[in-house]
Amino acid sequence: MTTLLVIAKEPRPGRVKTRLTPPFTPAQAAALAEASLADTLRTVAATPATRRVLVLDGAPGPWLPPGFDVVPQCPGGLDERLAAAFASCDGPALLIGMDTPQVTPALLTVDFADCDAYFGPAEDGGFWALGLADPEPALLRGVPMSTPTTGAVQRARLVAAGLRVRDLPRLRDVDTAADAEAVAALAPHGRFAAELHRLGVSAGR
């Protein structure tokens, strides 16, 4: 089976989901980030895996379910931190972030029997998932992160390395208030949707 990696920040006000402010306060944005992370971790916990790892910037909290190894993120840019996460794996691995609480176990159940990599594009031009049958950190180092072309560059890097790439469905990250509303509508029974409803703040306010 596969190692499942979740790269995340501790949901503290002012450190996470800053693009949600406004209309949300920093504390509300952190509450939404915590709900998104909790939903993501719950889904990962329900997905068959060899190992489940939270690659964390910060300290774990009560939102962390049992069954996860927690390792700190290394210093450096996001490309270096993603590369280091894969470097810690000795077999097939799939990495996701904390920004897609609508993810399901079915999406995370991957089989590398006839491919070398999985790539999950995000609507903003990045990617929400990356899976490697042979985790090679060099495949990520130097990829420009958080740009509209990040996903295209990363996928091209996989293809240039001669890997057989299988694409996962395109998902929407939660970055803005409009994203939050759209994603909550896709997963209306999750903690993220419940928290957004509790806050009662809309993208138009």
mmCIF file of C-alpha atoms in Angstrom:
data_model
loop_
_atom_site.group_PDB
_atom_site.id
_atom_site.type_symbol
_atom_site.label_atom_id
_atom_site.label_comp_id
_atom_site.label_asym_id
_atom_site.label_seq_id
_atom_site.Cartn_x
_atom_site.Cartn_y
_atom_site.Cartn_z
ATOM 1 C CA MET A 1 0.000 0.000 0.000
ATOM 2 C CA THR A 2 0.874 3.693 0.010
ATOM 3 C CA THR A 3 2.170 6.159 2.570
ATOM 4 C CA LEU A 4 -0.244 9.084 2.841
ATOM 5 C CA LEU A 5 1.352 12.445 3.618
ATOM 6 C CA VAL A 6 -0.505 15.579 4.704
ATOM 7 C CA ILE A 7 1.485 18.811 4.718
ATOM 8 C CA ALA A 8 -0.082 21.446 6.947
ATOM 9 C CA LYS A 9 0.335 24.453 9.191
ATOM 10 C CA GLU A 10 -0.872 24.575 12.761
ATOM 11 C CA PRO A 11 -4.162 26.520 12.537
ATOM 12 C CA ARG A 12 -3.218 29.633 14.487
ATOM 13 C CA PRO A 13 -4.726 33.096 13.879
ATOM 14 C CA GLY A 14 -2.591 35.229 11.598
ATOM 15 C CA ARG A 15 -0.558 32.257 10.323
ATOM 16 C CA VAL A 16 -3.090 30.397 8.199
ATOM 17 C CA LYS A 17 -5.645 31.268 5.542
ATOM 18 C CA THR A 18 -4.735 34.948 5.559
ATOM 19 C CA ARG A 19 -6.471 35.423 2.191
ATOM 20 C CA LEU A 20 -9.770 34.752 3.965
ATOM 21 C CA THR A 21 -9.279 38.029 5.848
ATOM 22 C CA PRO A 22 -11.494 39.910 5.104
ATOM 23 C CA PRO A 23 -14.354 39.085 5.296
ATOM 24 C CA PHE A 24 -13.278 36.730 8.086
ATOM 25 C CA THR A 25 -11.255 37.797 11.108
ATOM 26 C CA PRO A 26 -7.900 36.071 11.663
ATOM 27 C CA ALA A 27 -9.485 33.961 14.414
ATOM 28 C CA GLN A 28 -12.347 32.931 12.129
ATOM 29 C CA ALA A 29 -9.917 32.118 9.321
ATOM 30 C CA ALA A 30 -7.947 29.930 11.733
ATOM 31 C CA ALA A 31 -11.147 28.180 12.807
ATOM 32 C CA LEU A 32 -11.925 27.405 9.165
ATOM 33 C CA ALA A 33 -8.370 26.193 8.636
ATOM 34 C CA GLU A 34 -8.678 23.876 11.631
ATOM 35 C CA ALA A 35 -11.969 22.500 10.320
ATOM 36 C CA SER A 36 -10.456 21.946 6.869
ATOM 37 C CA LEU A 37 -7.465 20.178 8.386
ATOM 38 C CA ALA A 38 -9.684 18.041 10.634
ATOM 39 C CA ASP A 39 -11.825 16.946 7.684
ATOM 40 C CA THR A 40 -8.711 16.153 5.647
ATOM 41 C CA LEU A 41 -7.125 14.104 8.416
ATOM 42 C CA ARG A 42 -10.354 12.226 9.054
ATOM 43 C CA THR A 43 -10.499 11.267 5.377
ATOM 44 C CA VAL A 44 -6.873 10.168 5.374
ATOM 45 C CA ALA A 45 -7.504 8.112 8.513
ATOM 46 C CA ALA A 46 -10.335 6.326 6.678
ATOM 47 C CA THR A 47 -8.167 5.531 3.641
ATOM 48 C CA PRO A 48 -6.149 2.288 3.503
ATOM 49 C CA ALA A 49 -2.459 3.116 3.867
ATOM 50 C CA THR A 50 0.854 1.655 4.929
ATOM 51 C CA ARG A 51 1.545 4.734 7.026
ATOM 52 C CA ARG A 52 -0.090 8.109 7.648
ATOM 53 C CA VAL A 53 2.164 11.099 8.217
ATOM 54 C CA LEU A 54 1.349 14.693 9.145
ATOM 55 C CA VAL A 55 4.183 16.961 8.002
ATOM 56 C CA LEU A 56 3.492 19.888 10.286
ATOM 57 C CA ASP A 57 4.634 23.476 10.665
ATOM 58 C CA GLY A 58 3.785 24.036 14.312
ATOM 59 C CA ALA A 59 2.454 21.819 17.071
ATOM 60 C CA PRO A 60 -0.321 19.197 16.913
ATOM 61 C CA GLY A 61 -3.610 19.901 18.654
ATOM 62 C CA PRO A 62 -6.844 18.127 19.585
ATOM 63 C CA TRP A 63 -7.796 18.105 15.889
ATOM 64 C CA LEU A 64 -5.241 15.337 15.239
ATOM 65 C CA PRO A 65 -6.830 11.856 15.143
ATOM 66 C CA PRO A 66 -4.906 8.753 16.255
ATOM 67 C CA GLY A 67 -2.849 6.771 13.795
ATOM 68 C CA PHE A 68 -0.627 9.551 12.437
ATOM 69 C CA ASP A 69 3.100 10.022 12.710
ATOM 70 C CA VAL A 70 3.874 13.729 13.109
ATOM 71 C CA VAL A 71 7.106 15.079 11.625
ATOM 72 C CA PRO A 72 8.186 18.727 11.484
ATOM 73 C CA GLN A 73 8.494 20.547 8.205
ATOM 74 C CA CYS A 74 12.045 21.357 7.204
ATOM 75 C CA PRO A 75 13.195 24.962 6.675
ATOM 76 C CA GLY A 76 13.085 26.488 3.211
ATOM 77 C CA GLY A 77 10.597 27.145 0.460
ATOM 78 C CA LEU A 78 7.545 25.028 -0.169
ATOM 79 C CA ASP A 79 9.333 23.046 -2.878
ATOM 80 C CA GLU A 80 12.037 22.082 -0.377
ATOM 81 C CA ARG A 81 9.473 21.163 2.262
ATOM 82 C CA LEU A 82 7.519 18.967 -0.142
ATOM 83 C CA ALA A 83 10.741 17.351 -1.342
ATOM 84 C CA ALA A 84 11.775 16.589 2.244
ATOM 85 C CA ALA A 85 8.385 15.022 2.954
ATOM 86 C CA PHE A 86 8.865 12.598 0.075
ATOM 87 C CA ALA A 87 12.478 11.969 1.088
ATOM 88 C CA SER A 88 11.211 10.485 4.368
ATOM 89 C CA CYS A 89 9.340 7.731 2.485
ATOM 90 C CA ASP A 90 10.845 4.422 1.412
ATOM 91 C CA GLY A 91 7.989 3.329 -0.847
ATOM 92 C CA PRO A 92 5.032 4.688 -2.818
ATOM 93 C CA ALA A 93 3.631 7.890 -1.335
ATOM 94 C CA LEU A 94 0.769 10.293 -1.974
ATOM 95 C CA LEU A 95 0.971 13.825 -0.600
ATOM 96 C CA ILE A 96 -1.916 16.257 -0.144
ATOM 97 C CA GLY A 97 -2.399 19.583 1.611
ATOM 98 C CA MET A 98 -4.935 20.811 4.144
ATOM 99 C CA ASP A 99 -6.895 22.981 1.701
ATOM 100 C CA THR A 100 -9.277 20.446 0.142
ATOM 101 C CA PRO A 101 -11.667 19.258 2.879
ATOM 102 C CA GLN A 102 -13.942 17.835 0.161
ATOM 103 C CA VAL A 103 -11.416 15.064 -0.577
ATOM 104 C CA THR A 104 -12.674 11.480 -0.186
ATOM 105 C CA PRO A 105 -11.068 8.108 0.556
ATOM 106 C CA ALA A 106 -11.870 7.035 -3.003
ATOM 107 C CA LEU A 107 -9.751 9.881 -4.387
ATOM 108 C CA LEU A 108 -6.844 8.953 -2.118
ATOM 109 C CA THR A 109 -6.908 5.218 -2.841
ATOM 110 C CA VAL A 110 -4.285 4.977 -5.577
ATOM 111 C CA ASP A 111 -2.635 2.030 -7.298
ATOM 112 C CA PHE A 112 0.816 2.420 -8.832
ATOM 113 C CA ALA A 113 0.644 -0.917 -10.686
ATOM 114 C CA ASP A 114 0.478 0.739 -14.108
ATOM 115 C CA CYS A 115 1.761 4.266 -13.469
ATOM 116 C CA ASP A 116 4.660 6.021 -11.774
ATOM 117 C CA ALA A 117 2.965 9.181 -10.547
ATOM 118 C CA TYR A 118 -0.411 10.635 -9.671
ATOM 119 C CA PHE A 119 -1.112 14.319 -10.209
ATOM 120 C CA GLY A 120 -4.107 16.185 -8.789
ATOM 121 C CA PRO A 121 -4.500 19.625 -10.404
ATOM 122 C CA ALA A 122 -6.085 22.487 -8.504
ATOM 123 C CA GLU A 123 -8.375 25.082 -10.047
ATOM 124 C CA ASP A 124 -6.001 27.904 -9.128
ATOM 125 C CA GLY A 125 -3.199 26.447 -11.249
ATOM 126 C CA GLY A 126 -1.439 24.585 -8.460
ATOM 127 C CA PHE A 127 -1.925 20.991 -7.397
ATOM 128 C CA TRP A 128 -3.740 19.403 -4.486
ATOM 129 C CA ALA A 129 -2.151 15.947 -4.685
ATOM 130 C CA LEU A 130 1.095 14.411 -5.870
ATOM 131 C CA GLY A 131 1.840 10.712 -5.747
ATOM 132 C CA LEU A 132 5.152 9.042 -6.545
ATOM 133 C CA ALA A 133 5.808 5.317 -6.812
ATOM 134 C CA ASP A 134 9.484 6.054 -6.208
ATOM 135 C CA PRO A 135 9.642 9.211 -4.070
ATOM 136 C CA GLU A 136 12.420 11.284 -5.636
ATOM 137 C CA PRO A 137 12.859 14.670 -3.927
ATOM 138 C CA ALA A 138 14.601 16.161 -6.974
ATOM 139 C CA LEU A 139 11.299 16.025 -8.846
ATOM 140 C CA LEU A 140 10.018 18.876 -6.644
ATOM 141 C CA ARG A 141 13.059 21.002 -5.891
ATOM 142 C CA GLY A 142 13.110 24.179 -7.944
ATOM 143 C CA VAL A 143 9.452 24.082 -8.970
ATOM 144 C CA PRO A 144 8.050 27.617 -8.451
ATOM 145 C CA MET A 145 5.282 27.347 -5.886
ATOM 146 C CA SER A 146 2.115 29.405 -5.377
ATOM 147 C CA THR A 147 1.933 30.664 -8.953
ATOM 148 C CA PRO A 148 -0.738 30.134 -11.638
ATOM 149 C CA THR A 149 1.669 27.802 -13.469
ATOM 150 C CA THR A 150 2.885 25.731 -10.517
ATOM 151 C CA GLY A 151 0.808 22.702 -11.473
ATOM 152 C CA ALA A 152 1.799 22.814 -15.133
ATOM 153 C CA VAL A 153 5.478 23.078 -14.250
ATOM 154 C CA GLN A 154 5.288 20.246 -11.726
ATOM 155 C CA ARG A 155 3.433 17.929 -14.099
ATOM 156 C CA ALA A 156 5.875 18.740 -16.903
ATOM 157 C CA ARG A 157 8.717 17.863 -14.534
ATOM 158 C CA LEU A 158 7.193 14.421 -13.988
ATOM 159 C CA VAL A 159 6.740 13.826 -17.713
ATOM 160 C CA ALA A 160 10.273 15.029 -18.508
ATOM 161 C CA ALA A 161 11.585 12.468 -16.025
ATOM 162 C CA GLY A 162 9.926 9.737 -18.091
ATOM 163 C CA LEU A 163 7.231 8.956 -15.536
ATOM 164 C CA ARG A 164 3.839 7.575 -16.499
ATOM 165 C CA VAL A 165 1.457 10.108 -14.970
ATOM 166 C CA ARG A 166 -2.156 9.456 -14.050
ATOM 167 C CA ASP A 167 -4.307 12.531 -13.432
ATOM 168 C CA LEU A 168 -6.707 12.829 -10.525
ATOM 169 C CA PRO A 169 -9.826 15.021 -10.701
ATOM 170 C CA ARG A 170 -9.343 18.791 -10.551
ATOM 171 C CA LEU A 171 -10.279 20.153 -7.119
ATOM 172 C CA ARG A 172 -10.729 23.615 -5.676
ATOM 173 C CA ASP A 173 -8.474 24.760 -2.848
ATOM 174 C CA VAL A 174 -9.848 26.920 -0.055
ATOM 175 C CA ASP A 175 -7.985 30.215 -0.419
ATOM 176 C CA THR A 176 -10.702 32.884 -0.565
ATOM 177 C CA ALA A 177 -14.159 33.329 0.931
ATOM 178 C CA ALA A 178 -15.698 32.385 -2.425
ATOM 179 C CA ASP A 179 -13.638 29.195 -2.417
ATOM 180 C CA ALA A 180 -14.845 28.411 1.100
ATOM 181 C CA GLU A 181 -18.486 28.666 0.094
ATOM 182 C CA ALA A 182 -17.996 26.573 -3.047
ATOM 183 C CA VAL A 183 -16.056 23.844 -1.255
ATOM 184 C CA ALA A 184 -18.501 23.708 1.662
ATOM 185 C CA ALA A 185 -21.300 23.122 -0.842
ATOM 186 C CA LEU A 186 -19.379 20.122 -2.210
ATOM 187 C CA ALA A 187 -19.001 18.570 1.256
ATOM 188 C CA PRO A 188 -22.038 19.838 3.185
ATOM 189 C CA HIS A 189 -21.809 17.276 5.985
ATOM 190 C CA GLY A 190 -18.210 17.926 6.976
ATOM 191 C CA ARG A 191 -16.803 19.963 9.830
ATOM 192 C CA PHE A 192 -15.646 22.646 7.400
ATOM 193 C CA ALA A 193 -19.162 23.289 6.099
ATOM 194 C CA ALA A 194 -20.506 23.292 9.653
ATOM 195 C CA GLU A 195 -17.909 25.840 10.760
ATOM 196 C CA LEU A 196 -18.609 28.093 7.792
ATOM 197 C CA HIS A 197 -22.317 27.950 8.570
ATOM 198 C CA ARG A 198 -21.649 28.691 12.245
ATOM 199 C CA LEU A 199 -19.606 31.773 11.388
ATOM 200 C CA GLY A 200 -22.364 33.097 9.129
ATOM 201 C CA VAL A 201 -19.995 35.189 7.002
ATOM 202 C CA SER A 202 -20.382 35.147 3.232
ATOM 203 C CA ALA A 203 -18.055 36.126 0.409
ATOM 204 C CA GLY A 204 -20.221 39.122 -0.352
ATOM 205 C CA ARG A 205 -19.988 40.656 3.115
#
